[in-house]
PDB file of C-alpha atoms and ligand atoms in Angstrom:
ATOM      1  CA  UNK J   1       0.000   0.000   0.000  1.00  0.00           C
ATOM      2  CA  UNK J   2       0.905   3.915  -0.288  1.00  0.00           C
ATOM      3  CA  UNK J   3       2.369   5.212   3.152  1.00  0.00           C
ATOM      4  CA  UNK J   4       4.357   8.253   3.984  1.00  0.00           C
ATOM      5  CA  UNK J   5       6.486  10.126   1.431  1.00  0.00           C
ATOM      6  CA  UNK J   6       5.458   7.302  -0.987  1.00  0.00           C
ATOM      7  CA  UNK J   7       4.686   9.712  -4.362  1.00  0.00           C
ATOM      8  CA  UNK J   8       5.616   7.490  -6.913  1.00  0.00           C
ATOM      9  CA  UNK J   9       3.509   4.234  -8.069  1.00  0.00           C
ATOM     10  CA  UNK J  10       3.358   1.128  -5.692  1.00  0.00           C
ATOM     11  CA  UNK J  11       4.909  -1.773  -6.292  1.00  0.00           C
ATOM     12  CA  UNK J  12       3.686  -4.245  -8.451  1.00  0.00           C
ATOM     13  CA  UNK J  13       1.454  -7.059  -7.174  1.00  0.00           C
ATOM     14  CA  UNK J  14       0.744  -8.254 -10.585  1.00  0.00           C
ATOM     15  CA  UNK J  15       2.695  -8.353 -14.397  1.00  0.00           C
ATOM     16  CA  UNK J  16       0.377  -5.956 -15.723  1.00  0.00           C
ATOM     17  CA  UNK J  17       0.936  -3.522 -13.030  1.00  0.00           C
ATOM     18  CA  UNK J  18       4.607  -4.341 -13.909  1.00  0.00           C
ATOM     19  CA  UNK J  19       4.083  -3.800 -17.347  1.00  0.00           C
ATOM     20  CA  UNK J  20       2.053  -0.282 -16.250  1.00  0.00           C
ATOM     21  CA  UNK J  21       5.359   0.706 -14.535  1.00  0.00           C
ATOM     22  CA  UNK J  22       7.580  -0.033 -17.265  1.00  0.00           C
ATOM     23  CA  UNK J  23       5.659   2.226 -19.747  1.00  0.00           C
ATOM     24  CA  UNK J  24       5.288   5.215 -16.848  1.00  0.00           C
ATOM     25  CA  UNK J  25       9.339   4.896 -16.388  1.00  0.00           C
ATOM     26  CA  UNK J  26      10.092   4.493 -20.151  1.00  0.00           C
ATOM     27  CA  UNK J  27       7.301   7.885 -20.641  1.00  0.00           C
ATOM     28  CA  UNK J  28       8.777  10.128 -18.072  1.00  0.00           C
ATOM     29  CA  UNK J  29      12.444   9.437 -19.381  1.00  0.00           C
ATOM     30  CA  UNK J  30      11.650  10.726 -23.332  1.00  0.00           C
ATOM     31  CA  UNK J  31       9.575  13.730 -21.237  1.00  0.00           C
ATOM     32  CA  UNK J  32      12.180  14.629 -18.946  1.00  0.00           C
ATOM     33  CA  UNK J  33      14.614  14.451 -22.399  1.00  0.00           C
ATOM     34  CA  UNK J  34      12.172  17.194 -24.416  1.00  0.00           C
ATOM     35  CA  UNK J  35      12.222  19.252 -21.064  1.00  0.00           C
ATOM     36  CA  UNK J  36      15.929  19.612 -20.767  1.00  0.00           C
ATOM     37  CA  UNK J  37      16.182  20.119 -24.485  1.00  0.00           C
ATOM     38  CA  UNK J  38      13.618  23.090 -24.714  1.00  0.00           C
ATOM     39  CA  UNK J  39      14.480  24.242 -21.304  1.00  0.00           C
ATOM     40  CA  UNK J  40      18.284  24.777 -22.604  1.00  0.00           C
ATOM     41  CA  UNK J  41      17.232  26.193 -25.761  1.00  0.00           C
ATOM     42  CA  UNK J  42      14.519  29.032 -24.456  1.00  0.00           C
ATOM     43  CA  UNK J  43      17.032  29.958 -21.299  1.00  0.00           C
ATOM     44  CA  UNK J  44      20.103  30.239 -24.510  1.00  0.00           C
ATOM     45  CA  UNK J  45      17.879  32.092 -26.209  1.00  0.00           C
ATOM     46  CA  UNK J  46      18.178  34.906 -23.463  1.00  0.00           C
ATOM     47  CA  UNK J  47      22.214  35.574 -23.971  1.00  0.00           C
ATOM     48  CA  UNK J  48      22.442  35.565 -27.787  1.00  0.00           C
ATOM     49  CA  UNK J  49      22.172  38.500 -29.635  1.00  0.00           C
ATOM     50  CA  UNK J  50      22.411  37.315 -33.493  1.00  0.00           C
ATOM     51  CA  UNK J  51      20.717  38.839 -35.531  1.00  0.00           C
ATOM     52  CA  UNK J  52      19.837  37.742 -39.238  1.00  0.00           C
ATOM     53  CA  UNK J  53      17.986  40.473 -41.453  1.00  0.00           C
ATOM     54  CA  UNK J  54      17.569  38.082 -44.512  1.00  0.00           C
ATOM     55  CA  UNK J  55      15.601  35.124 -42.885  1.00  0.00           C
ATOM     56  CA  UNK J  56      12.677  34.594 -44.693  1.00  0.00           C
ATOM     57  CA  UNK J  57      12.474  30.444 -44.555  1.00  0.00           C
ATOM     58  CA  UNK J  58      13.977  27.615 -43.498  1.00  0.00           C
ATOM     59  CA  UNK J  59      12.378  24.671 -45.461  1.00  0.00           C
ATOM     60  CA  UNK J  60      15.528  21.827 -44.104  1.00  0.00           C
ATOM     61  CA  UNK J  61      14.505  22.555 -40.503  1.00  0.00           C
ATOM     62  CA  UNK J  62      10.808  23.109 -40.491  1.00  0.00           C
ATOM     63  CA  UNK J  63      11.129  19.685 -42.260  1.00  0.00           C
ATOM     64  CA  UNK J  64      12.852  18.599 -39.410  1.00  0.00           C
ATOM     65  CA  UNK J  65      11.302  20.195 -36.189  1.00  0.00           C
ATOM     66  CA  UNK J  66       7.826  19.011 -37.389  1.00  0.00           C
ATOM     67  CA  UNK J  67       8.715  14.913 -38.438  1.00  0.00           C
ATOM     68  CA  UNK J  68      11.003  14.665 -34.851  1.00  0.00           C
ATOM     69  CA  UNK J  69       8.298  15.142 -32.477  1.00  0.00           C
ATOM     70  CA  UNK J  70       6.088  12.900 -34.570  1.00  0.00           C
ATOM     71  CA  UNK J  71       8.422   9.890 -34.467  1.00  0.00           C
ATOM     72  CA  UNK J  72       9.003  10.687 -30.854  1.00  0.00           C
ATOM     73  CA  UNK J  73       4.917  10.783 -30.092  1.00  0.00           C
ATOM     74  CA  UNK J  74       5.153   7.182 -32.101  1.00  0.00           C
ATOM     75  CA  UNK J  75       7.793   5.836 -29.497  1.00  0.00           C
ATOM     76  CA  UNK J  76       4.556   6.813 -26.632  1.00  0.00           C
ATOM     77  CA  UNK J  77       1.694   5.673 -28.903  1.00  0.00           C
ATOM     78  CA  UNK J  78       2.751   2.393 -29.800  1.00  0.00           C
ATOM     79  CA  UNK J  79       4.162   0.716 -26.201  1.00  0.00           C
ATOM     80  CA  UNK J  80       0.818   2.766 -24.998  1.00  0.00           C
ATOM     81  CA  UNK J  81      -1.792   0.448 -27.320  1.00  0.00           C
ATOM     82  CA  UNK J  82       0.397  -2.651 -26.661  1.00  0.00           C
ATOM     83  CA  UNK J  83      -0.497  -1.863 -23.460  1.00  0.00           C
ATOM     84  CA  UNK J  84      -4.289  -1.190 -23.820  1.00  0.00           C
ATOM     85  CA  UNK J  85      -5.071  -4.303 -25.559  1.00  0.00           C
ATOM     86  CA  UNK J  86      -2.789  -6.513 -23.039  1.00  0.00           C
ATOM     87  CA  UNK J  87      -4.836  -4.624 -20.155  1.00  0.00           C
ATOM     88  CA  UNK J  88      -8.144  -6.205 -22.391  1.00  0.00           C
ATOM     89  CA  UNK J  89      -7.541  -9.531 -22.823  1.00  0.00           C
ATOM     90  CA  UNK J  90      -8.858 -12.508 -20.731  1.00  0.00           C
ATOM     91  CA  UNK J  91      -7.181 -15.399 -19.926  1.00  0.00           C
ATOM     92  CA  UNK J  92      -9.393 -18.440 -19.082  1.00  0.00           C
ATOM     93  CA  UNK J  93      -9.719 -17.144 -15.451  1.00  0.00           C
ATOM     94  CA  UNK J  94     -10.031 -19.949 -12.582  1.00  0.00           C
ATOM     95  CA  UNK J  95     -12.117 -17.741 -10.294  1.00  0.00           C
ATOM     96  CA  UNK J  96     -15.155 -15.131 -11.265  1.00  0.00           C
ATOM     97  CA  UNK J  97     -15.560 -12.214  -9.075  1.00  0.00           C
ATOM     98  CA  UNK J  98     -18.293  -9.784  -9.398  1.00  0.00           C
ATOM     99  CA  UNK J  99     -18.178  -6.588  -7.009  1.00  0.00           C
ATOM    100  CA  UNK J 100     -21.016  -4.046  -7.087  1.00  0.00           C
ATOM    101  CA  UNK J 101     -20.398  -0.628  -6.352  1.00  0.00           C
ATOM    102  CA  UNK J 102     -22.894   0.995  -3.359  1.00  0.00           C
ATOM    103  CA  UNK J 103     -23.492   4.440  -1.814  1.00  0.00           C
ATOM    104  CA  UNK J 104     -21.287   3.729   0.087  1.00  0.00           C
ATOM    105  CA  UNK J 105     -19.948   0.262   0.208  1.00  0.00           C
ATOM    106  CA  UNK J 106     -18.626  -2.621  -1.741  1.00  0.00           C
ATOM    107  CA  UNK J 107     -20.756  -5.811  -2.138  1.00  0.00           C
ATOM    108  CA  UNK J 108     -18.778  -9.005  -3.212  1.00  0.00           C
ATOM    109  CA  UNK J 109     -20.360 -12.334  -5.317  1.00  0.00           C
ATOM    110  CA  UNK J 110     -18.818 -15.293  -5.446  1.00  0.00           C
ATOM    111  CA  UNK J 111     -21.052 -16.972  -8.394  1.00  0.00           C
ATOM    112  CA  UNK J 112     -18.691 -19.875  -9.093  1.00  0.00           C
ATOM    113  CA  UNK J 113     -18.639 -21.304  -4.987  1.00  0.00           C
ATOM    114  CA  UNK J 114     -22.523 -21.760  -4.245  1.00  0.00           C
ATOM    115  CA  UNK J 115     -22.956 -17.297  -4.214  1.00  0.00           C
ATOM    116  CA  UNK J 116     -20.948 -16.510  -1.711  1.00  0.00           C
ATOM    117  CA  UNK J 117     -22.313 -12.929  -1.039  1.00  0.00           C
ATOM    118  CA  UNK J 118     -21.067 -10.202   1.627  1.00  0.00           C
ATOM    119  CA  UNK J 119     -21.118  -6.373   1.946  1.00  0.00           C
ATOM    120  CA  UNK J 120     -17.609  -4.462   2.245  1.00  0.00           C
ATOM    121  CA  UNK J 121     -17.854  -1.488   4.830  1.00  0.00           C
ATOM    122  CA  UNK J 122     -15.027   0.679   5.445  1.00  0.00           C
ATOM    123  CA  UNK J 123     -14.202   0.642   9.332  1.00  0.00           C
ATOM    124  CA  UNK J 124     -14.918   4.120  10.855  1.00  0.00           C
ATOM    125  CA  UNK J 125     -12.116   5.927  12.785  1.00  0.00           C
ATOM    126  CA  UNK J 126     -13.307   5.243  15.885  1.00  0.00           C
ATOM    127  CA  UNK J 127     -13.606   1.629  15.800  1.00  0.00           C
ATOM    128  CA  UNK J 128     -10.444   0.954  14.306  1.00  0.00           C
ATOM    129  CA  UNK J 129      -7.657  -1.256  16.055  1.00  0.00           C
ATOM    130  CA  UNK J 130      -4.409  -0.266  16.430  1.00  0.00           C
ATOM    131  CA  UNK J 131      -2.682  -2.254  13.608  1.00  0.00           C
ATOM    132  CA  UNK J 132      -5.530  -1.093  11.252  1.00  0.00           C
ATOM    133  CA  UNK J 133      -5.344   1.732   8.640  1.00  0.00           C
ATOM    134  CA  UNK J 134      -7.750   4.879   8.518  1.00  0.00           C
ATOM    135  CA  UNK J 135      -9.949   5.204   5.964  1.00  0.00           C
ATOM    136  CA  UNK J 136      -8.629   2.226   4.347  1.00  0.00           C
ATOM    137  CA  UNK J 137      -9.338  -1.041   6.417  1.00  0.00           C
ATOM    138  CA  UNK J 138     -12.633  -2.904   5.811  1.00  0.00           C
ATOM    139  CA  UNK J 139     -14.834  -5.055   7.518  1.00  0.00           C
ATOM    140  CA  UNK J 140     -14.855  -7.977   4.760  1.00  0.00           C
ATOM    141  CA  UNK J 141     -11.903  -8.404   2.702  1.00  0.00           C
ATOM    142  CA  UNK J 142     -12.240  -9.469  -0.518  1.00  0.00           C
ATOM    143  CA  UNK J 143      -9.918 -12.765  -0.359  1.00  0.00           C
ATOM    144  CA  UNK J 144      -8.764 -14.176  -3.539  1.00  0.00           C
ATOM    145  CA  UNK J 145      -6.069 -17.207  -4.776  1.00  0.00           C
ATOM    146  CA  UNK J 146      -2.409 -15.888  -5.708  1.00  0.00           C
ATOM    147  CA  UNK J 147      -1.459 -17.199  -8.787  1.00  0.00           C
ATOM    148  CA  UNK J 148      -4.547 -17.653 -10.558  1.00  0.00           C
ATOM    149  CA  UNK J 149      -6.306 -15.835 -13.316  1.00  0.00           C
ATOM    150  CA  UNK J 150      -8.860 -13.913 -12.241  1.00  0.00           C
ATOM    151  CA  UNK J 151     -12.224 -12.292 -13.569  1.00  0.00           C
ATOM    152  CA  UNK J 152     -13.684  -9.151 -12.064  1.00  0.00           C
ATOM    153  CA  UNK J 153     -17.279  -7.794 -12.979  1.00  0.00           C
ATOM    154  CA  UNK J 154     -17.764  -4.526 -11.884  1.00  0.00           C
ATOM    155  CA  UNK J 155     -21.246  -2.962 -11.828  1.00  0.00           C
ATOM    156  CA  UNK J 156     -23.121  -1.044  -9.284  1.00  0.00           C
ATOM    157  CA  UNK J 157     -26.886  -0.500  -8.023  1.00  0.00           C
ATOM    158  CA  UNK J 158     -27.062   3.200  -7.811  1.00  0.00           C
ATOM    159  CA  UNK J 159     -24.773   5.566  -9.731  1.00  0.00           C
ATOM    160  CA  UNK J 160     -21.068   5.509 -10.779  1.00  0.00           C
ATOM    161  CA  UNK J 161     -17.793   3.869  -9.113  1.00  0.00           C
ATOM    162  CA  UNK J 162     -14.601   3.135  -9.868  1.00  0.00           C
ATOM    163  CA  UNK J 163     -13.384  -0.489  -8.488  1.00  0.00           C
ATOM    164  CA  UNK J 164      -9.820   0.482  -8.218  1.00  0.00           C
ATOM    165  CA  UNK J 165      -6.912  -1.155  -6.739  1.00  0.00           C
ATOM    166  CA  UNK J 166      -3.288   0.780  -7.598  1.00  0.00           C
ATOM    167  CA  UNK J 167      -0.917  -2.001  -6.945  1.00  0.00           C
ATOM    168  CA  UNK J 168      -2.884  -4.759  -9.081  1.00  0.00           C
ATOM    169  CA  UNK J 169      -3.273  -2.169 -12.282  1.00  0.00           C
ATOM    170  CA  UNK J 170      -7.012  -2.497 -11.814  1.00  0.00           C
ATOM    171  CA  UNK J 171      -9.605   0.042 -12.539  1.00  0.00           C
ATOM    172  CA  UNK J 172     -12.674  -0.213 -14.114  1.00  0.00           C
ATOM    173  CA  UNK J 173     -15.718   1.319 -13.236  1.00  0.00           C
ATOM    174  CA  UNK J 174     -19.181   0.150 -12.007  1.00  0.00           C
ATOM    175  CA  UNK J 175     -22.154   2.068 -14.110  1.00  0.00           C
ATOM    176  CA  UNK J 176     -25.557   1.452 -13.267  1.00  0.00           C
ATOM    177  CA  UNK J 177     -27.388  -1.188 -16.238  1.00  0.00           C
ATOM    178  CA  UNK J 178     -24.313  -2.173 -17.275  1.00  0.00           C
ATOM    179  CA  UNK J 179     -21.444  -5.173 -16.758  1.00  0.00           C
ATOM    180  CA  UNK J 180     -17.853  -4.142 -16.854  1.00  0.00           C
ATOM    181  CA  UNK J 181     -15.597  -7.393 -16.940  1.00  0.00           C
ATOM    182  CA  UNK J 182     -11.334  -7.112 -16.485  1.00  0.00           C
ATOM    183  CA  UNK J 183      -8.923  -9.628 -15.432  1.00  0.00           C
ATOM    184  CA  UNK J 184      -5.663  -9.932 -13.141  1.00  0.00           C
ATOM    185  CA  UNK J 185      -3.289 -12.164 -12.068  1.00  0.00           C
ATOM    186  CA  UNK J 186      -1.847 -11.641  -8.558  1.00  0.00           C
ATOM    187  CA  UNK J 187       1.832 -13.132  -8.253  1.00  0.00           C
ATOM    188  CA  UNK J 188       2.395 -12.659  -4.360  1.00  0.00           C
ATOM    189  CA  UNK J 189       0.790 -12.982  -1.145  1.00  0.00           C
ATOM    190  CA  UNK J 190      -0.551 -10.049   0.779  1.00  0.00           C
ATOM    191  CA  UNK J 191      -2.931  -7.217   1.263  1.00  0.00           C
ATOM    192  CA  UNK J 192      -3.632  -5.091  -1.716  1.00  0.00           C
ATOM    193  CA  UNK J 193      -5.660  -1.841  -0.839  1.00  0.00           C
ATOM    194  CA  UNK J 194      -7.711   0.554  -3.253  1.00  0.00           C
ATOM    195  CA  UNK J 195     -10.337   3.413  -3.213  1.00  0.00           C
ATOM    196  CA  UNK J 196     -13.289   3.954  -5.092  1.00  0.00           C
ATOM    197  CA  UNK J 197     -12.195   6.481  -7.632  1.00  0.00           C
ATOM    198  CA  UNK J 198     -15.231   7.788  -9.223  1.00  0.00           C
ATOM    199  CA  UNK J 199     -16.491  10.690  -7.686  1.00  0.00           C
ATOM    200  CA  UNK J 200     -20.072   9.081  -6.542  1.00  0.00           C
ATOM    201  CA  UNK J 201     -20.886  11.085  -3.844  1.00  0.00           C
ATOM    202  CA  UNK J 202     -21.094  12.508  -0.320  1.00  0.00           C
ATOM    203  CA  UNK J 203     -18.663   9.885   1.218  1.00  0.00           C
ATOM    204  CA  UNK J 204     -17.261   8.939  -1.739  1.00  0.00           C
ATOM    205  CA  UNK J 205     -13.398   8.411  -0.258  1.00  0.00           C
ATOM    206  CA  UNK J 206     -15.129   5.998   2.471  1.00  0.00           C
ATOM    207  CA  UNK J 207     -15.835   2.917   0.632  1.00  0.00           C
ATOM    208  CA  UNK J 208     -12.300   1.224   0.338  1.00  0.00           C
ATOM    209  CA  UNK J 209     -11.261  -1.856  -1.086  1.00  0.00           C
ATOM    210  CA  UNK J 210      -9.094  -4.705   0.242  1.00  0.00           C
ATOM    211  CA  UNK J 211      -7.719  -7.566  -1.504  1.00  0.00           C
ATOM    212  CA  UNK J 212      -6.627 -10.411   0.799  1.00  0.00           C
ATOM    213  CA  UNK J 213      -4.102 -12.443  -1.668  1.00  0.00           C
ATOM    214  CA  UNK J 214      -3.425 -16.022  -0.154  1.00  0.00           C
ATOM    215  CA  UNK J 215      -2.014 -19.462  -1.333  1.00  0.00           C
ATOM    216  CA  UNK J 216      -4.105 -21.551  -3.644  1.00  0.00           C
ATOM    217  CA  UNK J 217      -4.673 -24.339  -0.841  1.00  0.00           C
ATOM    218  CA  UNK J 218      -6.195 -21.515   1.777  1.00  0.00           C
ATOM    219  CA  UNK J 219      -8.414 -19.921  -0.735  1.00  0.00           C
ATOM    220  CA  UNK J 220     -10.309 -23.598  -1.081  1.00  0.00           C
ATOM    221  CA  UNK J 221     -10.171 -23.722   3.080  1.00  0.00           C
ATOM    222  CA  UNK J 222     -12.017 -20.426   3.101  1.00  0.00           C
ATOM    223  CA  UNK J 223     -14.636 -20.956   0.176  1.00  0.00           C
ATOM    224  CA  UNK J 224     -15.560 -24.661   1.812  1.00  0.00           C
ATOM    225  CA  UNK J 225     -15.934 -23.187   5.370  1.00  0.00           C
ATOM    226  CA  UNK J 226     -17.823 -20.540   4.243  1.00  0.00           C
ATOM    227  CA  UNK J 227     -20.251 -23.102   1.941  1.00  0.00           C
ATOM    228  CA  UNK J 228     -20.866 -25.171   5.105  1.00  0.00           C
TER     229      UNK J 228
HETATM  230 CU1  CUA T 301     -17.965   5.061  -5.058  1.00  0.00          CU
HETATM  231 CU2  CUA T 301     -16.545   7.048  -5.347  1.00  0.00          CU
END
């Protein structure tokens, strides 16, 4: 999770997240090159004092000051779209989770283990224990099997959410009538937090989401003593 000081992105919990990381890293380095460029050429452009009273055109580097950027733009666009269709594409998940977006709480269905159902509260200030985390703990976790594929459906009952969760690369949003379906893959144990991130209302920042990521064998423990 985020915690003090922490302003960059979180670390990975899953390959697309990975692969999210890679493309912010490989962005900011071509924006921090066009930065330094222009930023050396406007602050030269204070100290020289040529002066050239034929300049009319300059066809060679018009030519060459309008292709540059667009080959540079290419070197975004292209590792951007990989991106956008690998963030698309389902993978025969082994576990179907559909989460429906309240004002203000989470709801969780299990529809392949006999509909599990439960409600996701966020756990107000002044119940929380001392090892918990304001405005970020919750009273049901969502658990879910490490290294598994899995499906999310995202919807919700009244108006607009955002099912997000930073350090998996997920967000997709929950609209009212319709059925918004994504997929992850978590490759490590441990808890995974996220925020609604739709603006939806009132207490919009209250409804928090927490992934519970656990072994394989534990997830089947859980599902069969909750089906009992
Ligand atoms: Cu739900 Cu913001």
């Amino acid at each position: 999770m985020s915690t003090w000081a922490n302003l960059g992105l979180q670390d990975s919990a899953s390959p697309l997240m990975e692969q999210l990381i890679f493309f912010h890293d490989h962005a900011l380095l071509i924006l921090v090159m066009i930065t330094v460029l222009v930023g050396y050429l406007m602050f030269m452009l204070f100290f020289n004092n040529y002066v050239n009273r034929f300049l009319l055109h300059g066809q060679l580097i018009e030519m060459i000051w309008t292709i540059l950027p667009a080959i540079i733009l290419l070197f975004i666009a292209l590792p951007s779209l990989r991106l956008l269709y690998l963030l698309d594409e389902i993978n025969e998940p082994s576990v179907t989770l559909k989460s429906i977006g309240h004002q203000w709480y989470w709801s969780y269905e299990y529809s392949d283990f006999n509909n599990i159902e439960f409600d996701s509260y966020m756990i107000p200030t002044n119940e929380l224990t001392i090892d918990g985390f304001r405005l970020l703990d919750v009273d049901n976790r969502v658990i879910l099997p490490m290294n598994s594929q899995i499906r999310i459906l995202v919807t919700a009952a009244d108006v607009i959410h955002s099912w997000t969760v930073p350090a998996l690369g997920v967000k997709v949003d929950g609209t009212p009538g319709r059925l918004n379906q994504t997929n992850f893959f978590i490759n490590r144990p441990g808890l995974f937090y996220g925020q609604c991130s739709e603006i939806c209302g009132a207490n919009h920042s209250f409804m928090p989401i927490v992934i519970e990521s656990v072994p394989v064998n534990y997830f089947i423990k859980w599902i069969s003593s909750n089906n009992s």
